[in-house]
Short mmCIF file of C-alpha atoms in Angstrom, two decimals:
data_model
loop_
_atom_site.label_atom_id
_atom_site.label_comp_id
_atom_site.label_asym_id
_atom_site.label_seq_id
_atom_site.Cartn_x
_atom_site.Cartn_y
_atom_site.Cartn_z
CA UNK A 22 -29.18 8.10 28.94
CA UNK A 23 -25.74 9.77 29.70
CA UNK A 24 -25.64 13.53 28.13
CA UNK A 25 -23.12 13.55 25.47
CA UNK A 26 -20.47 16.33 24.97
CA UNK A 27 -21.06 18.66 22.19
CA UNK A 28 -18.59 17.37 19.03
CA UNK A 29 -16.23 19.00 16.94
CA UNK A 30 -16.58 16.45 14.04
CA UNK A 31 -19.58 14.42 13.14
CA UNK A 32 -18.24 11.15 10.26
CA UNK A 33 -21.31 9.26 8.64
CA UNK A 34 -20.55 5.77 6.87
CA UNK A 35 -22.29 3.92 5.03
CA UNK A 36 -20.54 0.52 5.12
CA UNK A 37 -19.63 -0.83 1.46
CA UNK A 38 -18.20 -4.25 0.95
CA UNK A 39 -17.66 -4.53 4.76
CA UNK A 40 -14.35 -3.05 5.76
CA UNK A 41 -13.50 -0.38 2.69
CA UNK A 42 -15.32 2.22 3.50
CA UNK A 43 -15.53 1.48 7.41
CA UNK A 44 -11.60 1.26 7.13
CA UNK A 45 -10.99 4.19 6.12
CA UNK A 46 -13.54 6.13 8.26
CA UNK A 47 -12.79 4.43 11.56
CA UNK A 48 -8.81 5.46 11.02
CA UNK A 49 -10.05 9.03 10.01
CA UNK A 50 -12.27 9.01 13.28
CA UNK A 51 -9.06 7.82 16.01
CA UNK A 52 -6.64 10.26 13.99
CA UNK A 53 -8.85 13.34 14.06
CA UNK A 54 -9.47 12.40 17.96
CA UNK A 55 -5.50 11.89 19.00
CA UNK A 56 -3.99 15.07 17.05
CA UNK A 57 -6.45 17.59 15.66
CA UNK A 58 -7.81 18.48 19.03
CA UNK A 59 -11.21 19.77 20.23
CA UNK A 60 -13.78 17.73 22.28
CA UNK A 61 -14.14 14.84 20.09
CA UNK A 62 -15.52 12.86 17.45
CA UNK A 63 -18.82 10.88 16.50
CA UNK A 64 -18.91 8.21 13.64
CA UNK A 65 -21.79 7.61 12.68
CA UNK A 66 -22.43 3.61 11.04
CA UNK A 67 -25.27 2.01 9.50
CA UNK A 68 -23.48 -1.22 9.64
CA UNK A 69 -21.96 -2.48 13.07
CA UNK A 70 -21.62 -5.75 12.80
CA UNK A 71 -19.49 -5.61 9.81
CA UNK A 72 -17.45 -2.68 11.95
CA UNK A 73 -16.96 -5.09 14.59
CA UNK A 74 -14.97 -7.23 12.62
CA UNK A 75 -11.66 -4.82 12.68
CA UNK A 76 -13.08 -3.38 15.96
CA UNK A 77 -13.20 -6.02 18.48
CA UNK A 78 -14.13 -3.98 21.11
CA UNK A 79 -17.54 -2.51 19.41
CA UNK A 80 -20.82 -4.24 20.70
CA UNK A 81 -23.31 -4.60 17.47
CA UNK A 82 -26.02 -4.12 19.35
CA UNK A 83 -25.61 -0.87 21.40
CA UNK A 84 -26.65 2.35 19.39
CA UNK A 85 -24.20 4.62 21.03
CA UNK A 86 -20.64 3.65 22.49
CA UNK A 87 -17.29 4.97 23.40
CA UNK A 88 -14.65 3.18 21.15
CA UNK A 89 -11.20 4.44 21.60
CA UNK A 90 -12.33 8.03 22.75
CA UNK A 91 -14.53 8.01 19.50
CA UNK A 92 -18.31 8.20 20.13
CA UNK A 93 -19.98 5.16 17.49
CA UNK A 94 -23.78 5.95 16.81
CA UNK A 95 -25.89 3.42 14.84
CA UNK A 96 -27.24 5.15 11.80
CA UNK A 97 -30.93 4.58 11.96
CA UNK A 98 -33.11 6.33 10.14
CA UNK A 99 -34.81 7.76 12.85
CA UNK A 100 -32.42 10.47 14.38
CA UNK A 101 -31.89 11.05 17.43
CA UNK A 102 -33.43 14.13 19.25
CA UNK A 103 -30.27 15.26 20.57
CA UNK A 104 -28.05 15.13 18.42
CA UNK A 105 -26.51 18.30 17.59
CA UNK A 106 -24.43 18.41 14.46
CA UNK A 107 -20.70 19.20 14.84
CA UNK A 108 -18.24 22.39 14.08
CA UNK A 109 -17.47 20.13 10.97
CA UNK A 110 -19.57 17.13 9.07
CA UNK A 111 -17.85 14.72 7.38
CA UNK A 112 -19.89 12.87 4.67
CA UNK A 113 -17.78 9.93 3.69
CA UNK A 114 -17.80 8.36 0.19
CA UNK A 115 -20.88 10.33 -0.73
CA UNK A 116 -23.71 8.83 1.88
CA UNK A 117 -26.09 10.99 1.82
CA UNK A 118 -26.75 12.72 5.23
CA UNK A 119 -30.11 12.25 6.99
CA UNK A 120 -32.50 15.44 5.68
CA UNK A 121 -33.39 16.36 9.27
CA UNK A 122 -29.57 16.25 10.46
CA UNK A 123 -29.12 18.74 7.16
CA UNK A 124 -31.86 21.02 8.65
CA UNK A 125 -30.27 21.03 11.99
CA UNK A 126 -27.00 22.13 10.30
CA UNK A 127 -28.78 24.87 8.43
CA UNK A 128 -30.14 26.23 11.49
CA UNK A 129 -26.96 26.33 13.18
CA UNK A 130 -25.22 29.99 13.89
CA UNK A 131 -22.59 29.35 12.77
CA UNK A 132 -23.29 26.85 10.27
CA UNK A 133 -20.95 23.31 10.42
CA UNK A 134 -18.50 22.90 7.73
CA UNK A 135 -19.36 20.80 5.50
CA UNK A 136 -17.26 18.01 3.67
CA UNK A 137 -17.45 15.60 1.19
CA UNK A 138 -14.55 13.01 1.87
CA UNK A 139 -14.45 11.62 -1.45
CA UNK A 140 -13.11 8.36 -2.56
CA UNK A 141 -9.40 8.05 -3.34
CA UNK A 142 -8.03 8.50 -6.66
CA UNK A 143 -5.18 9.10 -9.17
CA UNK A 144 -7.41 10.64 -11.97
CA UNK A 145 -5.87 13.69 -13.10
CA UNK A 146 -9.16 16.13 -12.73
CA UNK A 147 -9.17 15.28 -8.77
CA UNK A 148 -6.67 18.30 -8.63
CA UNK A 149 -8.92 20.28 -10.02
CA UNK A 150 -11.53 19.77 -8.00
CA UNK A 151 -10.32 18.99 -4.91
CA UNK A 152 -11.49 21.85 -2.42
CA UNK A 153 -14.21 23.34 -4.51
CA UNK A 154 -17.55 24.43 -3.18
CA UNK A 155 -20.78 23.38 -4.06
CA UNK A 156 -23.52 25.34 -2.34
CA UNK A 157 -26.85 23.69 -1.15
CA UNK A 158 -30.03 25.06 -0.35
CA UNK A 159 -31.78 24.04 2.78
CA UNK A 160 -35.09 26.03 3.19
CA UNK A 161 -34.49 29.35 3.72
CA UNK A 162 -31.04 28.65 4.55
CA UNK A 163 -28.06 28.14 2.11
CA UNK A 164 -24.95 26.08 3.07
CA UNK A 165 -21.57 25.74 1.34
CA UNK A 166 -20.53 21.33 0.79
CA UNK A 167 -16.65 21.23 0.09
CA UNK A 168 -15.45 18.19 -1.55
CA UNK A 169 -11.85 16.80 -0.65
CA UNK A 170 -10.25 14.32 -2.63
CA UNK A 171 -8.00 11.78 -0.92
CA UNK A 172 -4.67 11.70 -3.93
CA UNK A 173 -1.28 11.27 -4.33
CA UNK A 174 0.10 15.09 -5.18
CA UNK A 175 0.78 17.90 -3.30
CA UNK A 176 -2.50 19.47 -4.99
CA UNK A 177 -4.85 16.93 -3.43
CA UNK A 178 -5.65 15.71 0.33
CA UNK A 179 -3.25 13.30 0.56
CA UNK A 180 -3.70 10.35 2.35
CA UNK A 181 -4.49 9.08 6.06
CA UNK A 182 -1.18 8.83 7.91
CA UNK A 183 -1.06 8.64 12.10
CA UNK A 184 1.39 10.69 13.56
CA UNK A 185 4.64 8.08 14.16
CA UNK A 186 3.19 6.13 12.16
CA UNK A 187 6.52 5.79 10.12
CA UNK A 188 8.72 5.76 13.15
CA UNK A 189 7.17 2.94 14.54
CA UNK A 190 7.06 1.15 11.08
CA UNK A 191 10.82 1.68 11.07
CA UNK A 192 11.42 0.22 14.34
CA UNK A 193 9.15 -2.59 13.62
CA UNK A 194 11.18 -3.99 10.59
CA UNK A 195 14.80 -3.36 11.85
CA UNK A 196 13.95 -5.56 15.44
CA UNK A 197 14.60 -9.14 14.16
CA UNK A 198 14.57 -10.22 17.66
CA UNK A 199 10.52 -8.76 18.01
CA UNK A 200 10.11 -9.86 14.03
CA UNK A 201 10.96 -13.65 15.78
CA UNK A 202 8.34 -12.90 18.68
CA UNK A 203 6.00 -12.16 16.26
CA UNK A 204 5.97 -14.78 13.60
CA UNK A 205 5.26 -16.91 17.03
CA UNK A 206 2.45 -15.39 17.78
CA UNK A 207 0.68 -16.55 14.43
CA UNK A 208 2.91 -19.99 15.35
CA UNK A 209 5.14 -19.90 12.32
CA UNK A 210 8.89 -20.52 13.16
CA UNK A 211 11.32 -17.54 12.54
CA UNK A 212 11.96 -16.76 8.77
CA UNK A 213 14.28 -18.56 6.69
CA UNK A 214 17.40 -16.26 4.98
CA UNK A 215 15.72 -17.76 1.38
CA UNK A 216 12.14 -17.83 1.89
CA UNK A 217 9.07 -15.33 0.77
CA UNK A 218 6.30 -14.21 3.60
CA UNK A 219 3.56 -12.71 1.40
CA UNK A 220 -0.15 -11.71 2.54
CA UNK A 221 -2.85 -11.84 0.38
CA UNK A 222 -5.88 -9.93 0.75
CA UNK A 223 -7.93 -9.34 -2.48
CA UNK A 224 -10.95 -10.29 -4.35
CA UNK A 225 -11.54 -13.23 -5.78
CA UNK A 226 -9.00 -13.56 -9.43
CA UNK A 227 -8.02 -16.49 -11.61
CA UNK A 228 -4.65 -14.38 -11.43
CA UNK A 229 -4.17 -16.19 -7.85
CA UNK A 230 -4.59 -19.81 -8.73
CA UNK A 231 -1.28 -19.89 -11.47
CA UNK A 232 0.38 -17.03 -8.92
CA UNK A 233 -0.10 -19.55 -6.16
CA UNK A 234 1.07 -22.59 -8.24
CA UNK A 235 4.03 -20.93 -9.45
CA UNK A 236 4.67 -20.84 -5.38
CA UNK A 237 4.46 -24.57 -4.70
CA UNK A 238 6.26 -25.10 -7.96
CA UNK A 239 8.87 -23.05 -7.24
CA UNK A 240 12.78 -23.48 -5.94
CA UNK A 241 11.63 -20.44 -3.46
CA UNK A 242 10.14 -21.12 0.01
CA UNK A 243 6.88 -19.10 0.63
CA UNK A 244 4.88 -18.72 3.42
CA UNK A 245 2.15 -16.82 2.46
CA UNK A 246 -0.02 -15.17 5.33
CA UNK A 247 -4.24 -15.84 4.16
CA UNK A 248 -6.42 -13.52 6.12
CA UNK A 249 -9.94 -15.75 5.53
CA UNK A 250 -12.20 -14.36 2.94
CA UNK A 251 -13.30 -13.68 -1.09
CA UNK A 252 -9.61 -14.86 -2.00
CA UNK A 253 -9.39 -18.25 0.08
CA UNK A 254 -10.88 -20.88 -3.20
CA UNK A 255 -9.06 -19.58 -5.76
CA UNK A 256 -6.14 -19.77 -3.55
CA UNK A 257 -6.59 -22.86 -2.01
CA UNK A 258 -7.57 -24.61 -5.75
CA UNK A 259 -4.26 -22.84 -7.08
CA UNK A 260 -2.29 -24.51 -4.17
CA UNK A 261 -4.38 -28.56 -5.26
CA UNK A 262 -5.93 -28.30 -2.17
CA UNK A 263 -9.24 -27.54 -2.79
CA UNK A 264 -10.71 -30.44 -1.19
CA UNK A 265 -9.96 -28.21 2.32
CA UNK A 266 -11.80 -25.25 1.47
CA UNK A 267 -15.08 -26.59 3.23
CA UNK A 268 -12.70 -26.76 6.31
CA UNK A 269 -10.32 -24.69 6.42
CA UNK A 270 -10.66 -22.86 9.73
CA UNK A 271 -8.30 -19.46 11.40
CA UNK A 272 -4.80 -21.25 12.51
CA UNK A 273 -4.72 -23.80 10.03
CA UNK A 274 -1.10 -24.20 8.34
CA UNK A 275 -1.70 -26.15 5.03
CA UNK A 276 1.32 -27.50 2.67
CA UNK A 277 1.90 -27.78 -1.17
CA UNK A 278 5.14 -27.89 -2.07
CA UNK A 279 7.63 -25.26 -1.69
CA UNK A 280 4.39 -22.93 -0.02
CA UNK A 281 3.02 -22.97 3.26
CA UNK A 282 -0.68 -21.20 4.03
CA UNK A 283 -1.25 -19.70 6.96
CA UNK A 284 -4.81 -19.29 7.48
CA UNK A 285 -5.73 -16.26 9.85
CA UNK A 286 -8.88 -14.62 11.54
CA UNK A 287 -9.36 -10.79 10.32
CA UNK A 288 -7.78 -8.77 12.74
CA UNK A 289 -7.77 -5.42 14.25
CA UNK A 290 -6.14 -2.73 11.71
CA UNK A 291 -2.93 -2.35 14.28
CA UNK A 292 -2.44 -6.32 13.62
CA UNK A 293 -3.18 -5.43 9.71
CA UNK A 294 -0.38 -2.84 9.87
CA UNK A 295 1.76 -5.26 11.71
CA UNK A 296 1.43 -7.67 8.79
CA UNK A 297 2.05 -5.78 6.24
CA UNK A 298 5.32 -4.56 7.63
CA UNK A 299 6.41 -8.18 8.06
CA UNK A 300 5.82 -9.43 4.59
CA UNK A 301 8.17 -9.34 1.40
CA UNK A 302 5.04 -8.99 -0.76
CA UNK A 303 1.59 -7.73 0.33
CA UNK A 304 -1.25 -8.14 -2.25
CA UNK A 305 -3.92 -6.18 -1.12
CA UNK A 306 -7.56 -4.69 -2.43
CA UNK A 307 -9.87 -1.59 -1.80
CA UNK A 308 -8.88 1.68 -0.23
CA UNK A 309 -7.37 1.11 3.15
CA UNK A 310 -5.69 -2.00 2.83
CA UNK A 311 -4.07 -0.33 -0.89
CA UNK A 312 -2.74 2.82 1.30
CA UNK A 313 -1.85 0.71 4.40
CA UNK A 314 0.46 -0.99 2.03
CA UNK A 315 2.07 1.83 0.90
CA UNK A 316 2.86 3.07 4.19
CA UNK A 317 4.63 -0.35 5.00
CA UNK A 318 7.76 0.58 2.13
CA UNK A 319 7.61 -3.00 0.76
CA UNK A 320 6.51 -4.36 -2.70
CA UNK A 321 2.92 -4.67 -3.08
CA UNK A 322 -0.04 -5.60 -5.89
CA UNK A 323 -3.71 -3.98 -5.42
CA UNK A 324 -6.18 -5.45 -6.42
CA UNK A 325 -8.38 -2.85 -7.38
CA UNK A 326 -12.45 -3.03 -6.85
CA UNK A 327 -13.49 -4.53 -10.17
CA UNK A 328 -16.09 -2.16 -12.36
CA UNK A 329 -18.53 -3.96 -15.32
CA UNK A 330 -17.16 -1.11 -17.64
CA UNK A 331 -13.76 -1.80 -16.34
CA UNK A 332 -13.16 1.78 -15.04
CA UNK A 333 -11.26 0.07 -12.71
CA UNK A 334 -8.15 -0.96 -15.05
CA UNK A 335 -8.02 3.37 -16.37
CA UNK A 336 -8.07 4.10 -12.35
CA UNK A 337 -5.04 1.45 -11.75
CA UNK A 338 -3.05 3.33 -14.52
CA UNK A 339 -3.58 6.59 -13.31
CA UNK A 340 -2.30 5.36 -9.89
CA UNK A 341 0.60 3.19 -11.70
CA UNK A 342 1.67 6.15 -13.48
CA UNK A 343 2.58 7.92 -10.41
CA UNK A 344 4.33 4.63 -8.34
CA UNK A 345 5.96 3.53 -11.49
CA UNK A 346 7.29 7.21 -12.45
CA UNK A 347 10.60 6.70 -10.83
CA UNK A 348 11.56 2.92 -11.55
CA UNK A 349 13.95 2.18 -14.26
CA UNK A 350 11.83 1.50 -17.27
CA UNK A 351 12.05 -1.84 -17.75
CA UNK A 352 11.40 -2.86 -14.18
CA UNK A 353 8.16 -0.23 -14.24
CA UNK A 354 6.98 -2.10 -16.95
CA UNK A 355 6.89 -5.39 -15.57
CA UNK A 356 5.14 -3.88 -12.89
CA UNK A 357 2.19 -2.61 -14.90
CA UNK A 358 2.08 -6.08 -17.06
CA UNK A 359 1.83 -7.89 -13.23
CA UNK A 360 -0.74 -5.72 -12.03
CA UNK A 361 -3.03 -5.86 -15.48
CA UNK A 362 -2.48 -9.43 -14.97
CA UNK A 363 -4.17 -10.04 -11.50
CA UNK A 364 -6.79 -7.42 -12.07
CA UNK A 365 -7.80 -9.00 -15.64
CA UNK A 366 -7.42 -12.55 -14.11
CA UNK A 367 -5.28 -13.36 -16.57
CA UNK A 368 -1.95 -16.31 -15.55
CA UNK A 369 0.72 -14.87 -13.88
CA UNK A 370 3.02 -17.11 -13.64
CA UNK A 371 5.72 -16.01 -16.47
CA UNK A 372 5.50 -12.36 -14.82
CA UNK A 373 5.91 -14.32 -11.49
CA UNK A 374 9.40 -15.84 -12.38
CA UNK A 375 10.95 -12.24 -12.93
CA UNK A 376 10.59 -11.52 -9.09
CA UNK A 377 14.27 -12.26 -8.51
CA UNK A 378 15.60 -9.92 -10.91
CA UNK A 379 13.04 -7.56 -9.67
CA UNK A 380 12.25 -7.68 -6.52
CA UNK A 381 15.09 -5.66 -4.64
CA UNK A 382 14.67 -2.66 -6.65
CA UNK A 383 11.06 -2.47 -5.65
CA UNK A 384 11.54 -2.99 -2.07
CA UNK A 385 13.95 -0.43 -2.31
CA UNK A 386 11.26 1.81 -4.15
CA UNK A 387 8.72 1.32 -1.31
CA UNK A 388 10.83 3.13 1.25
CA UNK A 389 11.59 6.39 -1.35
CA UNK A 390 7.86 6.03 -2.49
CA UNK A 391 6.06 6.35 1.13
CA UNK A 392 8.37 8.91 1.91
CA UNK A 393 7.36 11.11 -1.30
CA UNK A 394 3.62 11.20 -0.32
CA UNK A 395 4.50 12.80 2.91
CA UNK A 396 5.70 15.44 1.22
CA UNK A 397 2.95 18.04 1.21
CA UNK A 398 1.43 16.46 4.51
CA UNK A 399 -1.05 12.97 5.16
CA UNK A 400 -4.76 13.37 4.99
CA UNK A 401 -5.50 14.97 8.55
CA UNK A 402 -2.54 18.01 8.42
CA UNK A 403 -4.09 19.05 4.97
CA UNK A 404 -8.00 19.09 6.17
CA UNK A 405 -7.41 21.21 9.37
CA UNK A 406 -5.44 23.54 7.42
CA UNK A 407 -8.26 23.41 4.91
CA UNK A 408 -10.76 23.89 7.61
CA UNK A 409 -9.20 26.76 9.05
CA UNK A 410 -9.96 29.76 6.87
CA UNK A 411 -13.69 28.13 6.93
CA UNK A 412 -14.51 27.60 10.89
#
């Protein structure tokens, strides 16, 4: 086996729901290799098959790869001997770190950083806590585990934003001309002056079927852009067209009315970004897809991971009441009815029918909105400054 480099950050996922947590870590992993220097970075997965779905490139059964100048390591529980824990350790989503790779940190002169790259949130008490210690003892040893909360204010982490990023999202939307090229490559003509493109990438919700029959129904042309997955029956039974969900297959275009479906394969998250800064309307789920959307300045729905206590809906408003803060009222408030609507399942299609007197002012929000969380930094800028009174 090759010797590996020593690392300046060590990432450990465990994979949840197949591309949430994985999303999120694999973009943290390329960022922190491309712009926060040092001689590299090791994710560590327990689940590579499900990474290899939005990395193509990743062979499911090797246990250690190079992956776009990021070293992938299965996550077994047997570690390997020579593995030598990073400057920094990045426990993602609260996995809990193999005991001997703890004992190897505690040993270490000077001791890794240690951080606890908690889930995102809106909740009011992530300020407070975001950057506080919690010391563990290991032995004889004692180390110091510093969580950092992903958020939405200055007094949070912020969120995961590639240098360019916006640049390039910019350019993107104002070439028509490469806009043309690309609605060829999913072989869908250019787009109509009066039609919708909308993707849809959620959990399964009742909210879809009258959302997606108040499509076909409708005077409005929509194309709407179906990655495959939880979302496709409920969508495909809203449309009358159940009878091709045992079917349906990646490049099928099926009709109902004034809507078209595009049916596509999951893609890489480049060709996820590329989507979402096509669309007119991007419903989207999770973490990564939810922030993703954000970053693409156009309306969008999330469709937040559903809790039996319903947690969920008190998380959505705390994340509302920040997006919604600078709307006019009225429009702000249709906003929050549409998105209690999909995430209780409930029929949409009244709140539906207000998109034309709606929907300029929030496009016009998404641009001011992705700008504002920039403000105090993204994700990466705020933990190397964090890190730097602490390495």
């Amino acid at each position: 086996m090759t010797s590996l480099p020593p690392f300046d950050w060590d990432i450990f996922c465990a994979v949840v729901d197949n591309f949430g947590d994985i999303g999120v870590t694999w973009r943290l992993a390329r960022q922190l290799q491309q712009e926060a220097g040092g001689t590299g970075v090791r994710l560590w997965v327990d689940d590579l098959a499900s990474f290899a779905r939005i990395c193509p490139g990743l062979d499911p059964a090797l246990d250690g790869q190079w992956q776009q100048g990021v070293y992938v390591q299965r996550w077994h529980d047997d570690l390997p001997a020579e593995a030598i824990p990073a400057r920094v350790v990045i426990e993602a989503f609260a996995c809990t770190l193999p005991a001997p790779f703890i004992q190897r940190m505690a040993t270490q002169s000077p001791a890794p950083c240690w951080i606890n790259l908690e889930y995102l949130s809106a909740e009011a008490w992530v300020e407070d806590c975001h950057g506080l210690a919690s010391p563990q003892r290991v032995g004889n040893h004692s180390l110091d585990k510093y969580f950092f909360f992903p958020g939405f204010t200055q007094k949070t982490g912020g969120l995961l934003c590639e240098r360019g990023l916006i640049v390039e999202r910019e350019r993107w939307q104002q070439d028509e001309a490469g806009l043309d090229v690309y609605w060829a490559s999913l072989d869908l003509p250019p787009k109509e002056e009066s039609e919708l493109r909308v993707s849809l990438f959620t959990y399964e919700s009742a909210a879809l079927r009258s959302l997606v029959a108040s499509w076909c129904q409708g005077a409005t042309p929509v194309t709407l852009l179906l990655p495959l997955g939880r979302s496709l029956n409920d969508v495909l039974t809203g449309a009358g067209l159940a009878d091709a969900i045992p079917t349906a297959r990646a490049g099928d275009l099926l009709r109902s009315g004034s809507l078209a479906i595009k049916l596509l394969p999951m893609t890489d998250q480049a060709g996820y970004d590329r989507l979402l800064w096509s669309c007119d309307l991007n419903l989207v789920r999770g973490e990564d897809s939810f922030v993703r959307a954000q970053w693409a300045a156009r309306p969008f729905l999330w469709h937040i991971y559903p809790q039996d206590d319903e947690a969920h809906i008190a998380k959505l408003d705390d994340f509302l009441d920040h997006y919604l803060a600078d709307l006019p009222a009225e429009c702000g408030q249709w906003l929050r009815d549409f998105s209690h609507a999909l995430n209780h399942g409930l029929d949409v299609g009244e709140l539906w029918a207000q998109w034309p007197r709606y929907g300029a002012i929030w496009q016009q929000h998404g641009g001011a909105w992705s700008q504002k969380l920039l403000a105090g930094g993204d994700l990466v800028t705020r933990l190397v400054k964090f890190l730097e009174s602490r390495i």
